[in-house]
Amino acid sequence: ERREDIPRLIQHFLQKSQQRYQLPAAELSKAALRQLMDYPWPGNVRELANRIERFVLLADERELLADLNTAATVSSGFVLPAEGLNWQQHERDCLLQALSRSNGNRAQAAKLLQLPYKAFLYRLEKYQLG
């Protein structure tokens, strides 16, 4: 909600994680900071904190920024049809498309849908897709 706070929050979480794990200071590029500021943060501050902690541990900017653009596009691009939709059919179609795109690799399909692996497996079983 308050994008101007994001750089200060990032700095706070960087310092906190670096102290916690006794790791050297990690620095973000300006491009990475810009992407983090442009992201809507639907998971709020906790999601940002978790991403920064992973960044400190892995020292990998690509991992930090993974899925940010995809998630923002999906969440901002969807328009609910006026007549509504069949949620179960929609969820089933998403599962099938993710499996198809990942060539049947369940872990990759779960990642595409930004679902924990166990939640993905539960849904496969629910729709008898596994």
Tab-separated table of N, CA and C in Angstrom, residues 28-87:
chain	number	residue	atom	x	y	z
A	28	LEU	N	21.512	-5.173	-3.266
A	28	LEU	CA	20.601	-5.302	-4.401
A	28	LEU	C	20.983	-4.309	-5.487
A	29	SER	N	20.813	-4.716	-6.713
A	29	SER	CA	21.026	-3.778	-7.819
A	29	SER	C	19.850	-2.799	-7.859
A	30	LYS	N	20.055	-1.684	-8.538
A	30	LYS	CA	18.975	-0.699	-8.673
A	30	LYS	C	17.796	-1.293	-9.440
A	31	ALA	N	18.100	-2.119	-10.429
A	31	ALA	CA	17.034	-2.754	-11.218
A	31	ALA	C	16.193	-3.679	-10.340
A	32	ALA	N	16.853	-4.429	-9.458
A	32	ALA	CA	16.123	-5.331	-8.559
A	32	ALA	C	15.260	-4.530	-7.593
A	33	LEU	N	15.811	-3.460	-7.050
A	33	LEU	CA	15.046	-2.609	-6.137
A	33	LEU	C	13.825	-2.040	-6.850
A	34	ARG	N	14.002	-1.631	-8.094
A	34	ARG	CA	12.888	-1.087	-8.877
A	34	ARG	C	11.796	-2.145	-9.054
A	35	GLN	N	12.194	-3.384	-9.371
A	35	GLN	CA	11.202	-4.456	-9.539
A	35	GLN	C	10.466	-4.734	-8.232
A	36	LEU	N	11.187	-4.732	-7.136
A	36	LEU	CA	10.549	-4.966	-5.839
A	36	LEU	C	9.564	-3.848	-5.509
A	37	MET	N	9.898	-2.629	-5.883
A	37	MET	CA	9.000	-1.500	-5.615
A	37	MET	C	7.772	-1.520	-6.524
A	38	ASP	N	7.918	-2.068	-7.725
A	38	ASP	CA	6.796	-2.118	-8.667
A	38	ASP	C	5.818	-3.252	-8.373
A	39	TYR	N	6.245	-4.224	-7.611
A	39	TYR	CA	5.411	-5.388	-7.317
A	39	TYR	C	4.314	-5.005	-6.320
A	40	PRO	N	3.068	-5.476	-6.494
A	40	PRO	CA	1.966	-5.073	-5.609
A	40	PRO	C	1.990	-5.691	-4.204
A	41	TRP	N	2.789	-6.697	-3.952
A	41	TRP	CA	2.929	-7.369	-2.651
A	41	TRP	C	1.595	-7.814	-2.064
A	42	PRO	N	0.918	-8.751	-2.743
A	42	PRO	CA	-0.352	-9.254	-2.207
A	42	PRO	C	-0.183	-9.982	-0.881
A	43	GLY	N	0.996	-10.549	-0.625
A	43	GLY	CA	1.264	-11.221	0.649
A	43	GLY	C	1.730	-10.256	1.714
A	44	ASN	N	1.818	-8.983	1.346
A	44	ASN	CA	2.178	-7.906	2.243
A	44	ASN	C	3.609	-8.015	2.743
A	45	VAL	N	3.863	-7.514	3.943
A	45	VAL	CA	5.218	-7.402	4.474
A	45	VAL	C	5.857	-8.773	4.699
A	46	ARG	N	5.080	-9.759	5.082
A	46	ARG	CA	5.645	-11.098	5.329
A	46	ARG	C	6.272	-11.680	4.066
A	47	GLU	N	5.603	-11.500	2.945
A	47	GLU	CA	6.144	-12.021	1.686
A	47	GLU	C	7.464	-11.329	1.345
A	48	LEU	N	7.513	-10.021	1.537
A	48	LEU	CA	8.752	-9.278	1.286
A	48	LEU	C	9.855	-9.769	2.218
A	49	ALA	N	9.544	-9.929	3.495
A	49	ALA	CA	10.540	-10.405	4.471
A	49	ALA	C	11.071	-11.783	4.082
A	50	ASN	N	10.188	-12.676	3.671
A	50	ASN	CA	10.609	-14.028	3.279
A	50	ASN	C	11.507	-14.001	2.050
A	51	ARG	N	11.161	-13.165	1.079
A	51	ARG	CA	11.992	-13.076	-0.128
A	51	ARG	C	13.378	-12.517	0.195
A	52	ILE	N	13.428	-11.506	1.043
A	52	ILE	CA	14.719	-10.912	1.405
A	52	ILE	C	15.556	-11.922	2.185
A	53	GLU	N	14.929	-12.661	3.081
A	53	GLU	CA	15.661	-13.678	3.846
A	53	GLU	C	16.255	-14.730	2.904
A	54	ARG	N	15.469	-15.193	1.929
A	54	ARG	CA	15.979	-16.152	0.942
A	54	ARG	C	17.127	-15.561	0.138
A	55	PHE	N	17.003	-14.268	-0.198
A	55	PHE	CA	18.062	-13.595	-0.945
A	55	PHE	C	19.365	-13.584	-0.147
A	56	VAL	N	19.270	-13.288	1.143
A	56	VAL	CA	20.468	-13.263	1.988
A	56	VAL	C	21.088	-14.657	2.055
A	57	LEU	N	20.252	-15.678	2.205
A	57	LEU	CA	20.764	-17.046	2.321
A	57	LEU	C	21.343	-17.573	1.012
A	58	LEU	N	20.694	-17.267	-0.104
A	58	LEU	CA	21.110	-17.817	-1.394
A	58	LEU	C	22.006	-16.876	-2.196
A	59	ALA	N	21.989	-15.591	-1.836
A	59	ALA	CA	22.754	-14.568	-2.563
A	59	ALA	C	22.475	-14.642	-4.065
A	60	ASP	N	21.203	-14.762	-4.415
A	60	ASP	CA	20.818	-14.922	-5.815
A	60	ASP	C	19.670	-13.970	-6.140
A	61	GLU	N	19.972	-12.900	-6.857
A	61	GLU	CA	18.955	-11.917	-7.212
A	61	GLU	C	17.873	-12.512	-8.105
A	62	ARG	N	18.266	-13.451	-8.972
A	62	ARG	CA	17.264	-14.078	-9.851
A	62	ARG	C	16.203	-14.799	-9.028
A	63	GLU	N	16.631	-15.487	-7.974
A	63	GLU	CA	15.678	-16.187	-7.099
A	63	GLU	C	14.784	-15.182	-6.379
A	64	LEU	N	15.363	-14.074	-5.949
A	64	LEU	CA	14.604	-13.028	-5.261
A	64	LEU	C	13.488	-12.496	-6.151
A	65	LEU	N	13.791	-12.314	-7.421
A	65	LEU	CA	12.841	-11.696	-8.347
A	65	LEU	C	11.982	-12.704	-9.097
A	66	ALA	N	12.249	-13.988	-8.909
A	66	ALA	CA	11.509	-15.034	-9.625
A	66	ALA	C	10.012	-14.885	-9.396
A	67	ASP	N	9.267	-14.962	-10.454
A	67	ASP	CA	7.802	-14.957	-10.434
A	67	ASP	C	7.172	-13.612	-10.098
A	68	LEU	N	7.953	-12.568	-9.855
A	68	LEU	CA	7.337	-11.274	-9.535
A	68	LEU	C	6.525	-10.747	-10.709
A	69	ASN	N	7.097	-10.754	-11.908
A	69	ASN	CA	6.377	-10.230	-13.071
A	69	ASN	C	5.178	-11.087	-13.418
A	70	THR	N	5.344	-12.403	-13.357
A	70	THR	CA	4.255	-13.321	-13.672
A	70	THR	C	3.092	-13.122	-12.720
A	71	ALA	N	3.391	-13.072	-11.432
A	71	ALA	CA	2.328	-12.933	-10.435
A	71	ALA	C	1.601	-11.610	-10.594
A	72	ALA	N	2.324	-10.537	-10.857
A	72	ALA	CA	1.688	-9.233	-11.004
A	72	ALA	C	0.786	-9.210	-12.230
A	73	THR	N	1.225	-9.802	-13.319
A	73	THR	CA	0.435	-9.828	-14.543
A	73	THR	C	-0.831	-10.638	-14.346
A	74	VAL	N	-0.705	-11.804	-13.736
A	74	VAL	CA	-1.867	-12.662	-13.532
A	74	VAL	C	-2.878	-11.986	-12.621
A	75	SER	N	-2.429	-11.424	-11.505
A	75	SER	CA	-3.365	-10.860	-10.551
A	75	SER	C	-4.013	-9.589	-11.077
A	76	SER	N	-3.332	-8.837	-11.916
A	76	SER	CA	-3.905	-7.592	-12.398
A	76	SER	C	-4.643	-7.761	-13.727
A	77	GLY	N	-4.419	-8.865	-14.425
A	77	GLY	CA	-5.005	-9.032	-15.740
A	77	GLY	C	-6.329	-9.778	-15.760
A	78	PHE	N	-6.704	-10.427	-14.676
A	78	PHE	CA	-7.914	-11.239	-14.673
A	78	PHE	C	-9.147	-10.381	-14.436
A	79	VAL	N	-10.175	-10.620	-15.233
A	79	VAL	CA	-11.456	-9.947	-15.054
A	79	VAL	C	-12.517	-11.029	-14.924
A	80	LEU	N	-13.244	-11.008	-13.830
A	80	LEU	CA	-14.304	-11.982	-13.605
A	80	LEU	C	-15.426	-11.733	-14.607
A	81	PRO	N	-15.813	-12.760	-15.369
A	81	PRO	CA	-16.917	-12.576	-16.320
A	81	PRO	C	-18.200	-12.177	-15.594
A	82	ALA	N	-19.030	-11.386	-16.260
A	82	ALA	CA	-20.275	-10.908	-15.653
A	82	ALA	C	-21.164	-12.062	-15.212
A	83	GLU	N	-21.126	-13.159	-15.974
A	83	GLU	CA	-21.969	-14.316	-15.639
A	83	GLU	C	-21.331	-15.222	-14.596
A	84	GLY	N	-20.136	-14.844	-14.121
A	84	GLY	CA	-19.425	-15.671	-13.142
A	84	GLY	C	-18.662	-16.784	-13.838
A	85	LEU	N	-18.156	-17.720	-13.058
A	85	LEU	CA	-17.458	-18.857	-13.645
A	85	LEU	C	-17.577	-20.061	-12.727
A	86	ASN	N	-17.359	-21.224	-13.293
A	86	ASN	CA	-17.366	-22.467	-12.537
A	86	ASN	C	-15.966	-22.624	-11.943
A	87	TRP	N	-15.833	-22.341	-10.644
A	87	TRP	CA	-14.517	-22.333	-10.004
A	87	TRP	C	-13.827	-23.686	-10.101
